[in-house]
Tab-separated table of C-alpha atoms and ligand atoms in Angstrom:
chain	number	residue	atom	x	y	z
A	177	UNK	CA	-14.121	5.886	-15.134
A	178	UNK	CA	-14.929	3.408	-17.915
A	179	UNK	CA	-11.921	0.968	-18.879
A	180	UNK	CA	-11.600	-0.424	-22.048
A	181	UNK	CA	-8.911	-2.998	-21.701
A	182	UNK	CA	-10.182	-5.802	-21.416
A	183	UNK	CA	-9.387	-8.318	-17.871
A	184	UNK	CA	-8.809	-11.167	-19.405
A	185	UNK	CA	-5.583	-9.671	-21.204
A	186	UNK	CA	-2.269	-10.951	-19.223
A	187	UNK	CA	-0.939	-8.848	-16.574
A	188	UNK	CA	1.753	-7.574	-18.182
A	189	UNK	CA	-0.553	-6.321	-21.106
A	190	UNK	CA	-2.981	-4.660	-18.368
A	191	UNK	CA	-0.115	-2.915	-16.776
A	192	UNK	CA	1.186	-1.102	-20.091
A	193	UNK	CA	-2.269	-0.019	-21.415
A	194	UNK	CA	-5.337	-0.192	-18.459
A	195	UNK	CA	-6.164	3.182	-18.372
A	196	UNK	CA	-4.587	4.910	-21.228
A	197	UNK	CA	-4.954	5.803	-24.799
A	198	UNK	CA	-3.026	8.285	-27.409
A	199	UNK	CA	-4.378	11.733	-26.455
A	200	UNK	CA	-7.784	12.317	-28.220
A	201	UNK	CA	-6.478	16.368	-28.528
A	202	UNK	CA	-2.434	15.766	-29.913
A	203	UNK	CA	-2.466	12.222	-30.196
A	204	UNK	CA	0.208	12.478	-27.783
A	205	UNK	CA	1.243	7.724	-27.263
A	206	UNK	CA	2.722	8.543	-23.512
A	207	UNK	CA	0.004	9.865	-21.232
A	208	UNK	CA	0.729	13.600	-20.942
A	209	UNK	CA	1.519	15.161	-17.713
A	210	UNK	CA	-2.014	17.668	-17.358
A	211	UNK	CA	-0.231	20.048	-15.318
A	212	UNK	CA	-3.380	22.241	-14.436
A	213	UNK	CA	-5.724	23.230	-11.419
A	214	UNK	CA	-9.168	23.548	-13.255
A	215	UNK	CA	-11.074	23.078	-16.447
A	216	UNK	CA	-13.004	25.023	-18.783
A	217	UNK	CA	-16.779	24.319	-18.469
A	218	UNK	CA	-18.929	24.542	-21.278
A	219	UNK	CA	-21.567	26.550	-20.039
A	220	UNK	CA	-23.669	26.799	-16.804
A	221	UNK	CA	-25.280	23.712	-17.733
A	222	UNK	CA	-22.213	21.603	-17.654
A	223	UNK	CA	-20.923	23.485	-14.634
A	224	UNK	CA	-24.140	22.678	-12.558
A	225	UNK	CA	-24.003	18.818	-13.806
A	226	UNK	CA	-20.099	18.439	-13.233
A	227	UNK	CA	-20.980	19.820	-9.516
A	228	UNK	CA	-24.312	17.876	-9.134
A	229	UNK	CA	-22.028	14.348	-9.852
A	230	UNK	CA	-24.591	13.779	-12.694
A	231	UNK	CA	-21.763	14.353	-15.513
A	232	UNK	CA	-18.189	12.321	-15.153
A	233	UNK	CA	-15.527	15.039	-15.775
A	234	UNK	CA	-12.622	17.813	-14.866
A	235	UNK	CA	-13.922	20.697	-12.669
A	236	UNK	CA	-9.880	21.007	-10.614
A	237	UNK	CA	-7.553	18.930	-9.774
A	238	UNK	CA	-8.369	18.573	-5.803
A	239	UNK	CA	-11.101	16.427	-7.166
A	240	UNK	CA	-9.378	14.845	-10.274
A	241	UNK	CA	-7.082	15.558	-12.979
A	242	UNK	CA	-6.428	13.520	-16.500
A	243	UNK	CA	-2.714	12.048	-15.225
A	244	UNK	CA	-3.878	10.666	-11.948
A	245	UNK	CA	-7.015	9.217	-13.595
A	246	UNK	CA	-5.300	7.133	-16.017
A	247	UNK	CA	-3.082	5.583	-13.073
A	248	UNK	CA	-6.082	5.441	-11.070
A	249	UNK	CA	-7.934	3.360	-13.878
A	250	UNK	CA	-4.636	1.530	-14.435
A	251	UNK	CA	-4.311	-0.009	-10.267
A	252	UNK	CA	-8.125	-0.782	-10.241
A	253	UNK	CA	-7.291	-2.884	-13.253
A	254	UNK	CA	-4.635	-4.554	-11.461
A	255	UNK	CA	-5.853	-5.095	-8.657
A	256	UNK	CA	-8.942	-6.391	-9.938
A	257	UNK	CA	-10.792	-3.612	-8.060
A	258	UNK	CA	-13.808	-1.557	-8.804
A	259	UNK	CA	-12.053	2.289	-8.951
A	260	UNK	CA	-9.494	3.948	-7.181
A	261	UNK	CA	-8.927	6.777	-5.235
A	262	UNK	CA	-5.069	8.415	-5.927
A	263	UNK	CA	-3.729	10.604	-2.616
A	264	UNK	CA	-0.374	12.223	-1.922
A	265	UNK	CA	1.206	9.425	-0.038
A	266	UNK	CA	0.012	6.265	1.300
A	267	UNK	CA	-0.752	8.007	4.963
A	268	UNK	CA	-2.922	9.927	3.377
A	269	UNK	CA	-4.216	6.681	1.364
A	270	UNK	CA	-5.066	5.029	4.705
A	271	UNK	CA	-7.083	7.776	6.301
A	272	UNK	CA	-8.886	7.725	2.634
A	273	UNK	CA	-10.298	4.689	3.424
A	274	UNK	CA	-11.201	4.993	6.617
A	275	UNK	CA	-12.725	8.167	6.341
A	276	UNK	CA	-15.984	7.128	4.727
A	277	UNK	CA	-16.505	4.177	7.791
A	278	UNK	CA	-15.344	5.634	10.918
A	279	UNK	CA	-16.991	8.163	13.525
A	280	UNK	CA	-15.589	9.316	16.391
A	281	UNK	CA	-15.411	6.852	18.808
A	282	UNK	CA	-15.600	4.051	16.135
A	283	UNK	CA	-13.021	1.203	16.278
A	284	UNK	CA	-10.708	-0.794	13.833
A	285	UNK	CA	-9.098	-3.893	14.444
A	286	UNK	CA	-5.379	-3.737	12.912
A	287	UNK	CA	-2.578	-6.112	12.620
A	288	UNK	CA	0.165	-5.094	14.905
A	289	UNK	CA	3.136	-6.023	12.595
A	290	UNK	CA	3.167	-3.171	10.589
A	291	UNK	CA	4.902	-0.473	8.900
A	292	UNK	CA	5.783	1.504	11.697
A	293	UNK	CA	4.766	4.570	10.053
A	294	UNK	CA	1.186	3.639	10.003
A	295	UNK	CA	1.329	2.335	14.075
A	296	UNK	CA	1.846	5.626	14.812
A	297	UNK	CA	-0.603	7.207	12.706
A	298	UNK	CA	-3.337	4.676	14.198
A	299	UNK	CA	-2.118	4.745	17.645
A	300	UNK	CA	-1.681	8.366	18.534
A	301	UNK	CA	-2.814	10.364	15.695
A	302	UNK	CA	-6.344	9.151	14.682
A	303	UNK	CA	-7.351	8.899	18.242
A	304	UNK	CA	-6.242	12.252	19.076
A	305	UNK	CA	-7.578	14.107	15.831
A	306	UNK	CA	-10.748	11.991	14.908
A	307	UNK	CA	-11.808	9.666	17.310
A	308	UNK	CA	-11.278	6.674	15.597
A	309	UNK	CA	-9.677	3.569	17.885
A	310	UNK	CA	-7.609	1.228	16.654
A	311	UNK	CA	-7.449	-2.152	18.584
A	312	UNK	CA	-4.087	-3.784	17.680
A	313	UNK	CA	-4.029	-7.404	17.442
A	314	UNK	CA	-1.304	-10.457	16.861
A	315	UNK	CA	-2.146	-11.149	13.572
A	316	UNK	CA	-1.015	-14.571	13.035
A	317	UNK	CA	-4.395	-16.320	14.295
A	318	UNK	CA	-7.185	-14.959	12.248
A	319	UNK	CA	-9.191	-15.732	15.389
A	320	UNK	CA	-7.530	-12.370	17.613
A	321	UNK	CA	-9.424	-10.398	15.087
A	322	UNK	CA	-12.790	-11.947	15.613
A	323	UNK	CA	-12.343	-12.327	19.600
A	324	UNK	CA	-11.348	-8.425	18.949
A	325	UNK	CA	-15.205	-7.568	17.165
A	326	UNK	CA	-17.383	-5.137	18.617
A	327	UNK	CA	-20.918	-3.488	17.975
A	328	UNK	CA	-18.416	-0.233	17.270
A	329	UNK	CA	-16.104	-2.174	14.839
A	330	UNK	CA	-16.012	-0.701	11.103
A	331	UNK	CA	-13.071	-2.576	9.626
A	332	UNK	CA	-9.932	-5.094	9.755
A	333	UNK	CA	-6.984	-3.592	8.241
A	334	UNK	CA	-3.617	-5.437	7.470
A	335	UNK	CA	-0.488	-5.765	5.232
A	336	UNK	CA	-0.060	-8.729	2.749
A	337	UNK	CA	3.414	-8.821	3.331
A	338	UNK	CA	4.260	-6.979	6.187
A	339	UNK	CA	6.814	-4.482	6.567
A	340	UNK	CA	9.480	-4.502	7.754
A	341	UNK	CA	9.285	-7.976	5.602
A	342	UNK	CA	9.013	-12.158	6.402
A	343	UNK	CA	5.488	-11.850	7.859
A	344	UNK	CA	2.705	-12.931	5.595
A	345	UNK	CA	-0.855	-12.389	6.495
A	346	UNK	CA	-3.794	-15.186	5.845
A	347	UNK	CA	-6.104	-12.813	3.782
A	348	UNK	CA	-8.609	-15.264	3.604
A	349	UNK	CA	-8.942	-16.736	6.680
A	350	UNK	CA	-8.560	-13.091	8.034
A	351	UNK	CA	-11.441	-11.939	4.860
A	352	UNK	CA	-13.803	-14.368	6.055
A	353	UNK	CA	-13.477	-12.819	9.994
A	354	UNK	CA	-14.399	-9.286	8.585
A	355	UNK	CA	-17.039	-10.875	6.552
A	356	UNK	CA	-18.822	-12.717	9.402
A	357	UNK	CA	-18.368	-9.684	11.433
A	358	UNK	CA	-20.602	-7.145	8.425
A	359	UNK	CA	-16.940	-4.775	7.822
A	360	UNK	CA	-14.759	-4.359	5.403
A	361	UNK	CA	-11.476	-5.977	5.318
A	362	UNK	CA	-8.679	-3.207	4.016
A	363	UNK	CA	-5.191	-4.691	2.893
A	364	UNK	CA	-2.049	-2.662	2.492
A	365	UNK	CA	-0.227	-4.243	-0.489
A	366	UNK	CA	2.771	-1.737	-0.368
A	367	UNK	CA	5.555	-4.435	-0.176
A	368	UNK	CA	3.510	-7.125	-2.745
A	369	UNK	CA	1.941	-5.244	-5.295
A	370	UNK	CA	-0.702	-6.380	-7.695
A	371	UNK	CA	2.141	-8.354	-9.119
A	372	UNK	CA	2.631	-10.469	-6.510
A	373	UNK	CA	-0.683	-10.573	-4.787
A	374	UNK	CA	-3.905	-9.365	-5.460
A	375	UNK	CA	-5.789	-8.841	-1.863
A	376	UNK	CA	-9.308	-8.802	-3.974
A	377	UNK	CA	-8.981	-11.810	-4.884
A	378	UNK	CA	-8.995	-13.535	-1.631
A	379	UNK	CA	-11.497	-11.810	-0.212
A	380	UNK	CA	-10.263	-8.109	0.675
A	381	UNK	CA	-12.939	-5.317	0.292
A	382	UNK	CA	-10.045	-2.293	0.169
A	383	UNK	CA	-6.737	-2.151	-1.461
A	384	UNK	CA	-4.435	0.641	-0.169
A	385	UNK	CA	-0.984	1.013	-1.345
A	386	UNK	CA	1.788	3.520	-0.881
A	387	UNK	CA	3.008	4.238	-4.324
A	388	UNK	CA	5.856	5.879	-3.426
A	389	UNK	CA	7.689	2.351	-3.167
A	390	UNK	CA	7.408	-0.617	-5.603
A	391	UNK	CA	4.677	0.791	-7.824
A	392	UNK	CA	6.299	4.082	-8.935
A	393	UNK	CA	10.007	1.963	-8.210
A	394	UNK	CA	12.683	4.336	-8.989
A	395	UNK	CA	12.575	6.475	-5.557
A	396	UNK	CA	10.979	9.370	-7.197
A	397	UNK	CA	7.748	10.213	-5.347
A	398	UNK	CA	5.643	10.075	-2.834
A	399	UNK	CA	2.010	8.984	-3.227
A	400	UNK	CA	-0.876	6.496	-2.309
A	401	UNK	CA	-3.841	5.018	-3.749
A	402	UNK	CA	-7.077	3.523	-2.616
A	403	UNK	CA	-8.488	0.491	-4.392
A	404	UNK	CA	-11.911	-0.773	-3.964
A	405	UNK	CA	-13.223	-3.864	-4.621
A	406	UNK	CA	-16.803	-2.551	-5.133
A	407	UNK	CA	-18.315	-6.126	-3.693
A	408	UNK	CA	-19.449	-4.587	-0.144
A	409	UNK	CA	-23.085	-3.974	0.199
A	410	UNK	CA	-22.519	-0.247	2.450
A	411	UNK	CA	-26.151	-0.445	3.046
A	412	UNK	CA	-26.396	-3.965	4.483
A	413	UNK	CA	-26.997	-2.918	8.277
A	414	UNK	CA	-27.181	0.788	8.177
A	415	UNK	CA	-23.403	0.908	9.936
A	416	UNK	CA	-21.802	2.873	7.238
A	417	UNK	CA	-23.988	5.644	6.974
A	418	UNK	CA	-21.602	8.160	4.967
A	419	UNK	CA	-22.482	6.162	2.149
A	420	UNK	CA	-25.684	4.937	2.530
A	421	UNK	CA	-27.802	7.584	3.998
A	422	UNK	CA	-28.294	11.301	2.044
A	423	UNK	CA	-25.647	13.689	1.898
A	424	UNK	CA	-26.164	17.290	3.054
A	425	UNK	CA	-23.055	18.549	0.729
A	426	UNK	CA	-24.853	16.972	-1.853
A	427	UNK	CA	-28.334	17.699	-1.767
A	428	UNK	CA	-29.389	14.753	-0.219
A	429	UNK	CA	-27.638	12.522	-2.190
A	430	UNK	CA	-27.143	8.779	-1.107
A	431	UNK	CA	-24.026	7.349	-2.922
A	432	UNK	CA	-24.388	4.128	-2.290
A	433	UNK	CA	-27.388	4.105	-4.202
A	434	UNK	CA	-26.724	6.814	-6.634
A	435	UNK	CA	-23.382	4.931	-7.383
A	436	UNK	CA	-23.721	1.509	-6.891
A	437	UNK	CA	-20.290	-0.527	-6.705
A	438	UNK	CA	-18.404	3.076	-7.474
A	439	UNK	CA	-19.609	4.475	-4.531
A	440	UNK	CA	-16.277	4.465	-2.438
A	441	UNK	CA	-14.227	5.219	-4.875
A	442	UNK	CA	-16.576	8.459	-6.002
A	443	UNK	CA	-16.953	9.135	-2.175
A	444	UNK	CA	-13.146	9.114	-2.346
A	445	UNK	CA	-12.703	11.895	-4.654
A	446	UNK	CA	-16.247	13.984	-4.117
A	447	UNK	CA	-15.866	14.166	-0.649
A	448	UNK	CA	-12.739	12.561	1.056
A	449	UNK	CA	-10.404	14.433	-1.643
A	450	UNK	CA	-12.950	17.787	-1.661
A	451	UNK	CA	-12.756	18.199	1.871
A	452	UNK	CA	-9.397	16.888	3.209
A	453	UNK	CA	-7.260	17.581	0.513
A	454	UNK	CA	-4.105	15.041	-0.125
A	455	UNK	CA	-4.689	15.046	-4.168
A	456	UNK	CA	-1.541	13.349	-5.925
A	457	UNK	CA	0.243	15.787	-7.879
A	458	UNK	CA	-0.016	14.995	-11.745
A	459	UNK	CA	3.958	15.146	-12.312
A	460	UNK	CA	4.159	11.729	-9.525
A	461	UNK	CA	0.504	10.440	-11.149
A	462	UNK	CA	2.891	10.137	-14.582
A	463	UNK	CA	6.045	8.457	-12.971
A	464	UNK	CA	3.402	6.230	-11.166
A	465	UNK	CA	1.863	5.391	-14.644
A	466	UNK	CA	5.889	4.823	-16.124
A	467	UNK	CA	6.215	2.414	-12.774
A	468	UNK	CA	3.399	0.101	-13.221
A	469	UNK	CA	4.452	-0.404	-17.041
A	470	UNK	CA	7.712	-2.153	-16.011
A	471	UNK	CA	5.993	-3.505	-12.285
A	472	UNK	CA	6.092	-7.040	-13.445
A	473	UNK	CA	9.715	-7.098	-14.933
A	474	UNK	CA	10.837	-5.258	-12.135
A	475	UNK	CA	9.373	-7.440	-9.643
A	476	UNK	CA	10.423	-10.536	-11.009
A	477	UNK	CA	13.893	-9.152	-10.697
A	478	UNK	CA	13.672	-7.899	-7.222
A	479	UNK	CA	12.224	-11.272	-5.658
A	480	UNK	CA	14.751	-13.557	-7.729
A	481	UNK	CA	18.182	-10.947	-5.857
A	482	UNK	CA	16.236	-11.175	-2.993
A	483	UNK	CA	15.556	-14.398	-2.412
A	484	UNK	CA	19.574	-15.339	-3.715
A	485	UNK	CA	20.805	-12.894	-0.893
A	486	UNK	CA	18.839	-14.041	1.698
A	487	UNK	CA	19.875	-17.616	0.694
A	488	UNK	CA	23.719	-16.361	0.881
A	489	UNK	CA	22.745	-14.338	4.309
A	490	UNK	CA	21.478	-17.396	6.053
A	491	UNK	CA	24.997	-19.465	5.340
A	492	UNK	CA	27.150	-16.352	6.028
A	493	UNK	CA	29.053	-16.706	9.249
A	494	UNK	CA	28.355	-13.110	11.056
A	495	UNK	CA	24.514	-13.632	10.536
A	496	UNK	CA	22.553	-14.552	13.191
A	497	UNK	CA	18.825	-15.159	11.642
A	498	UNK	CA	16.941	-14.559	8.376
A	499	UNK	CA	13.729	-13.203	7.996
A	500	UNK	CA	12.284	-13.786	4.802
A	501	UNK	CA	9.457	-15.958	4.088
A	502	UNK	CA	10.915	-17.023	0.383
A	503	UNK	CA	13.473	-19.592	2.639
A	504	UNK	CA	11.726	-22.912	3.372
A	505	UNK	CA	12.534	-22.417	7.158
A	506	UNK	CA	10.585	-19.085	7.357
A	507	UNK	CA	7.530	-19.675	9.297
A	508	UNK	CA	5.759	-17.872	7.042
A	509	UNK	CA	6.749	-19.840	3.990
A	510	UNK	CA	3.308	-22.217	3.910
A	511	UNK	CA	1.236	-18.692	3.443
A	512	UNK	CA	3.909	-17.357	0.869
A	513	UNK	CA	3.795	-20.108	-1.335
A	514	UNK	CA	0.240	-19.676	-1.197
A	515	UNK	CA	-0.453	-15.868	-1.445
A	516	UNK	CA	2.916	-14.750	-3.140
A	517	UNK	CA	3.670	-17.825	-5.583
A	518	UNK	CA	5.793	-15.773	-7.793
A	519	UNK	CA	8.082	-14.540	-4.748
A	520	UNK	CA	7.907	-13.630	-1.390
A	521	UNK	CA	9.322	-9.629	-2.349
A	522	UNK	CA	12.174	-7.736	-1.980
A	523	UNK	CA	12.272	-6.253	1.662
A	524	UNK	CA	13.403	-8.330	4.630
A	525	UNK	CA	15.237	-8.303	7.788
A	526	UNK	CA	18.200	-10.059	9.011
A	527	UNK	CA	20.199	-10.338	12.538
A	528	UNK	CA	23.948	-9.771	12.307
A	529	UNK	CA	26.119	-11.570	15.233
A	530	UNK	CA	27.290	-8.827	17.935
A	531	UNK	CA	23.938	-6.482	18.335
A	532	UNK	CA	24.244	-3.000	18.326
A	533	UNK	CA	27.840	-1.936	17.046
A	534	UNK	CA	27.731	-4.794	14.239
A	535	UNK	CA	24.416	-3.776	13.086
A	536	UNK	CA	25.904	0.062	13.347
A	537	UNK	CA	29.616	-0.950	11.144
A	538	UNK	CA	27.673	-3.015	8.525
A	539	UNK	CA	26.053	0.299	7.201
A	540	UNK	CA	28.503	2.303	8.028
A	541	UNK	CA	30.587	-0.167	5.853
A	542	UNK	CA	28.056	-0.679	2.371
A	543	UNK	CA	29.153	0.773	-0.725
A	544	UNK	CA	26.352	-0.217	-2.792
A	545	UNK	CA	23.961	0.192	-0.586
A	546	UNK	CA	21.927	3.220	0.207
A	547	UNK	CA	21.563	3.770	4.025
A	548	UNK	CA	17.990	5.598	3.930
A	549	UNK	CA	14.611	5.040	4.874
A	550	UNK	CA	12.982	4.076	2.125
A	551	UNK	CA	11.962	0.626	0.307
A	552	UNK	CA	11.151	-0.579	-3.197
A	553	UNK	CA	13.766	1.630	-4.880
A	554	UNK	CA	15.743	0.361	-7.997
A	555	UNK	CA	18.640	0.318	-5.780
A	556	UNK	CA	19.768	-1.455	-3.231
A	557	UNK	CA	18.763	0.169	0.482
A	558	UNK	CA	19.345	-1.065	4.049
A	559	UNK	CA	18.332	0.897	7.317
A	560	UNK	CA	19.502	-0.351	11.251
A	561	UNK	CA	15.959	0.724	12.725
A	562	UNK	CA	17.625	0.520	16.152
A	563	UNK	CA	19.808	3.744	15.552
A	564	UNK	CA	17.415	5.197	13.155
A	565	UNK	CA	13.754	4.645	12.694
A	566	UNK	CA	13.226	2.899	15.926
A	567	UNK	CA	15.619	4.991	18.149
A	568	UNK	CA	13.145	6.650	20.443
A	569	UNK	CA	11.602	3.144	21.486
A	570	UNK	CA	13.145	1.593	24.465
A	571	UNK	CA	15.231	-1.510	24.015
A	572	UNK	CA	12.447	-3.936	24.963
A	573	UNK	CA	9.804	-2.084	22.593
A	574	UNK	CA	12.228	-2.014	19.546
A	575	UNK	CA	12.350	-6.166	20.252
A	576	UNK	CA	8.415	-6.260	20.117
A	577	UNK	CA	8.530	-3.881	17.151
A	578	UNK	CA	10.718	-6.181	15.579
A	579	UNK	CA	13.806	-4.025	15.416
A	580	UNK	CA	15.717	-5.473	18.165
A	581	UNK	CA	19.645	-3.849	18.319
A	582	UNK	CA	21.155	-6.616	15.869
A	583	UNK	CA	18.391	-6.451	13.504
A	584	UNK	CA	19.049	-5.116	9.719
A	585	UNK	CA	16.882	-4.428	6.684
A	586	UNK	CA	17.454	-4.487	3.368
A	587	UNK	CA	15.100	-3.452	0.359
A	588	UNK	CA	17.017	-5.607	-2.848
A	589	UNK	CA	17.284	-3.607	-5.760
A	590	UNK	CA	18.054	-4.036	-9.413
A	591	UNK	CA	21.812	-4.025	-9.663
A	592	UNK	CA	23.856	-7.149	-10.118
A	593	UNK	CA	23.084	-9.733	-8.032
A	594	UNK	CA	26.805	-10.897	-7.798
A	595	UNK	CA	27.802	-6.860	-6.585
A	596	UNK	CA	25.224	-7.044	-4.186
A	597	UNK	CA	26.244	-10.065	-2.033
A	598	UNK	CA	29.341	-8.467	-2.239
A	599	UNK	CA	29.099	-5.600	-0.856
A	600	UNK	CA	26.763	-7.397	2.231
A	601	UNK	CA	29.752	-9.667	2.462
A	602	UNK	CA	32.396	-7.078	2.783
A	603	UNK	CA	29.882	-5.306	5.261
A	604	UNK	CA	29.316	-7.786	7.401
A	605	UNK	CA	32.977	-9.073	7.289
A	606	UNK	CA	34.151	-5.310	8.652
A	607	UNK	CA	31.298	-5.684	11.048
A	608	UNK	CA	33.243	-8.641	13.572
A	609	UNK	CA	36.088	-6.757	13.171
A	610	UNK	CA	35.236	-4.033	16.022
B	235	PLP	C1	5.819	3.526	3.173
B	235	PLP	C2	4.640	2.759	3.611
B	235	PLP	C3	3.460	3.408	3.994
B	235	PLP	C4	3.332	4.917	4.028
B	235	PLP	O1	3.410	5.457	2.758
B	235	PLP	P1	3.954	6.935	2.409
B	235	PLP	O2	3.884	6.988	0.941
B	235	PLP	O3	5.353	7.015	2.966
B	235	PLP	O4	3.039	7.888	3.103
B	235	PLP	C5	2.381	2.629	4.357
B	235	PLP	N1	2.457	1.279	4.377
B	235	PLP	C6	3.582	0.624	4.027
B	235	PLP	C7	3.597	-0.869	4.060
B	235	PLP	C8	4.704	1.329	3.628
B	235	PLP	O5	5.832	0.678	3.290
């Protein structure tokens, strides 16, 4: 896990060359794709020190694997984190990080604007399978989450920029409850990215991200990562004892202080990956490391077409509302300007005049557009979360969900900016005409 590019390169320099160097076997310039399970060992010696954690290395690629290191190395860089943890999505990336704080009947305190994905992974599944209680908050006042504290609390998890877009959290106001409270704070940067913000920096303990959408950026692959900042002192009150106290499945091993600030992240892969499983495959690890090498051009690009088509949205004449926190009339913009200054993303929602069948005809009526259910493609991609995503929810609980029957969302891709307002024009224009 050593890094030899230097942080006080530029971004842009960190995101072509953190991690990586020409192959020491082929001299191979791209990182090649180690498409393997295991590794040779050397002889029993080696073996016995790979397994005791007392030698960094390859034993299979459960644990870790060449490709996915190099990306791993390459978002820690980023992010201005410690080490990372690559998974197979960014689900699995969440329960990552929680797994080394929670025990059953433990608590978290969550935003509840969120991807709605990961409400009903915190909601219904964690209870059910491990125990762990999430107490849901209105994140807007950093003071819900410290009226929410309790002597069971382990962490304060929210999103940067939340998704389904225009909501911007107050990291450090929020950083400074989850300080005071002795837990980490863990921020999913899905819909900023390094690029845009960089959690760690105002105050966040945990970085998770699903790489499957800006990151990687072509709508290739699923995967997830788990950034730690490696500033938390795990043995500070004796509260997080899968890291501070010995480990039976390592002969009595303590990792916090075996490991010092890479104890989470070698946690992460020596016993969250060993035991439940979600490795990233080293084919997505390599079109995650060709992702993060454009990240910056790419996002520059997506927050300059979105923040044009949002500006054309909120004039257009069968729009109802904008939500995106790059317009000066978002209520979000004061926290954007100061936590996204080079652009409030690509992902927002908008309300088109005449609910349900309107929102239904515009995409039905998009040529450009992708109607999916996915974000941070290189395309353009819109979703009506009424009639899809959100469909089961009643009509009331879609409007608290933020996916009332006239809302729309669009993730702004790469193409022409000029072919994309057209084709939201011609949408919308079809969509009074029922
Ligand atoms: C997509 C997404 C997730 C889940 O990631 P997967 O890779 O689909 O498992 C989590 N958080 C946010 C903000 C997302 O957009």
């Amino acid at each position: 896990m050593s890094d030899e590019t230097p942080r006080s390169f530029g971004f842009e320099t960190r995101a072509i060359h953190a991690g990586a160097a020409p192959d020491p076997a082929t001299g191979a310039r791209a990182t090649p794709i180690y498409q393997t399970s295991s590794y040779v060992f050397e002889d029993v010696d080696e073996a016995a020190a790979l397994f005791n954690l007392q030698k960094v290395g390859f034993i299979y690629s459960r644990l870790t694997n060449p490709t996915v290191s190099v990306l791993e190395e390459r978002i820690a860089n980023l992010e201005g984190g410690a080490g990372a943890t690559c998974t197979a999505s960014g689900h699995s990336a969440q329960i990552l990080a929680l797994f080394p704080l929670m025990r059953p009947g433990d608590e978290f305190i969550a935003a509840r604007k969120l991807y709605g994905g990961s409400l009903n992974q915190f909601a219904n599944s964690f209870p059910r399978a491990f125990g762990w209680n999430c107490v849901f908050v209105d994140g807007d006042d950093p003071e819900n989450f410290r009226r929410a504290v309790t002597p069971k609390t382990r962490a304060i998890f929210i999103e940067s920029l939340a998704n389904p877009g225009g909501v911007v959290s107050d990291i450090a106001a929020i950083a400074k409850v989850a300080d005071e409270a002795g837990v980490p704070l863990i921020v999913d940067n899905t819909m900023a990215t390094p690029y845009l913000c960089r959690p760690i920096e105002h105050g966040a303990t945990l970085v998770v991200h699903s790489t499957t959408k800006f990151l990687t950026g072509h709508g290739t692959s699923v995967g997830g990562v788990v950034v730690d900042s490696g500033k938390f002192d795990w043995r500070r009150d004796g509260r997080f004892p899968a890291l501070s106290e010995p480990e039976p499945g390592y002969h009595g091993l303590r990792f916090a202080d075996t490991f010092g600030h890479l104890a989470f992240t070698i946690y992460g892969h020596a016993i969250g990956l060993r035991d439940l499983g979600p490795a990233m495959a080293p084919m997505n690890a390599f079109l995650g490391i060709l992702g993060t090498e454009t990240l910056a051009l790419r996002m520059e690009r997506h927050c300059t077409n979105a923040q044009k088509v949002a500006e054309f949205l909120s004039t257009h004449p069968a729009v109802a509302w904008v939500n995106y926190a790059g317009l000066e009339d978002s209520p979000y913009n004061a926290l954007a300007r100061r936590y996204l200054p080079k652009g409030a993303g690509a992902v927002f929602t908008f309300g088109v005049k005449g609910g349900y069948d309107a929102g239904v005809r515009v995409v039905e009526s998009v040529e450009l557009f992708s109607h999916l259910a996915n974000i941070g493609d290189t395309r353009s991609l819109i979703i009506h979360p009424a009639s899809t995503t959100h469909r089961q929810l009643t009509e009331e609980g879609q409007a608290a969900a933020g996916a009332g029957p006239d809302v729309v969302r669009l993730s702004i891709g790469l193409e022409s900016v000029e072919d994309i307002i057209a084709d939201l024009d011609r949408a919308l224009t079809a969509s009074q005409e029922g």
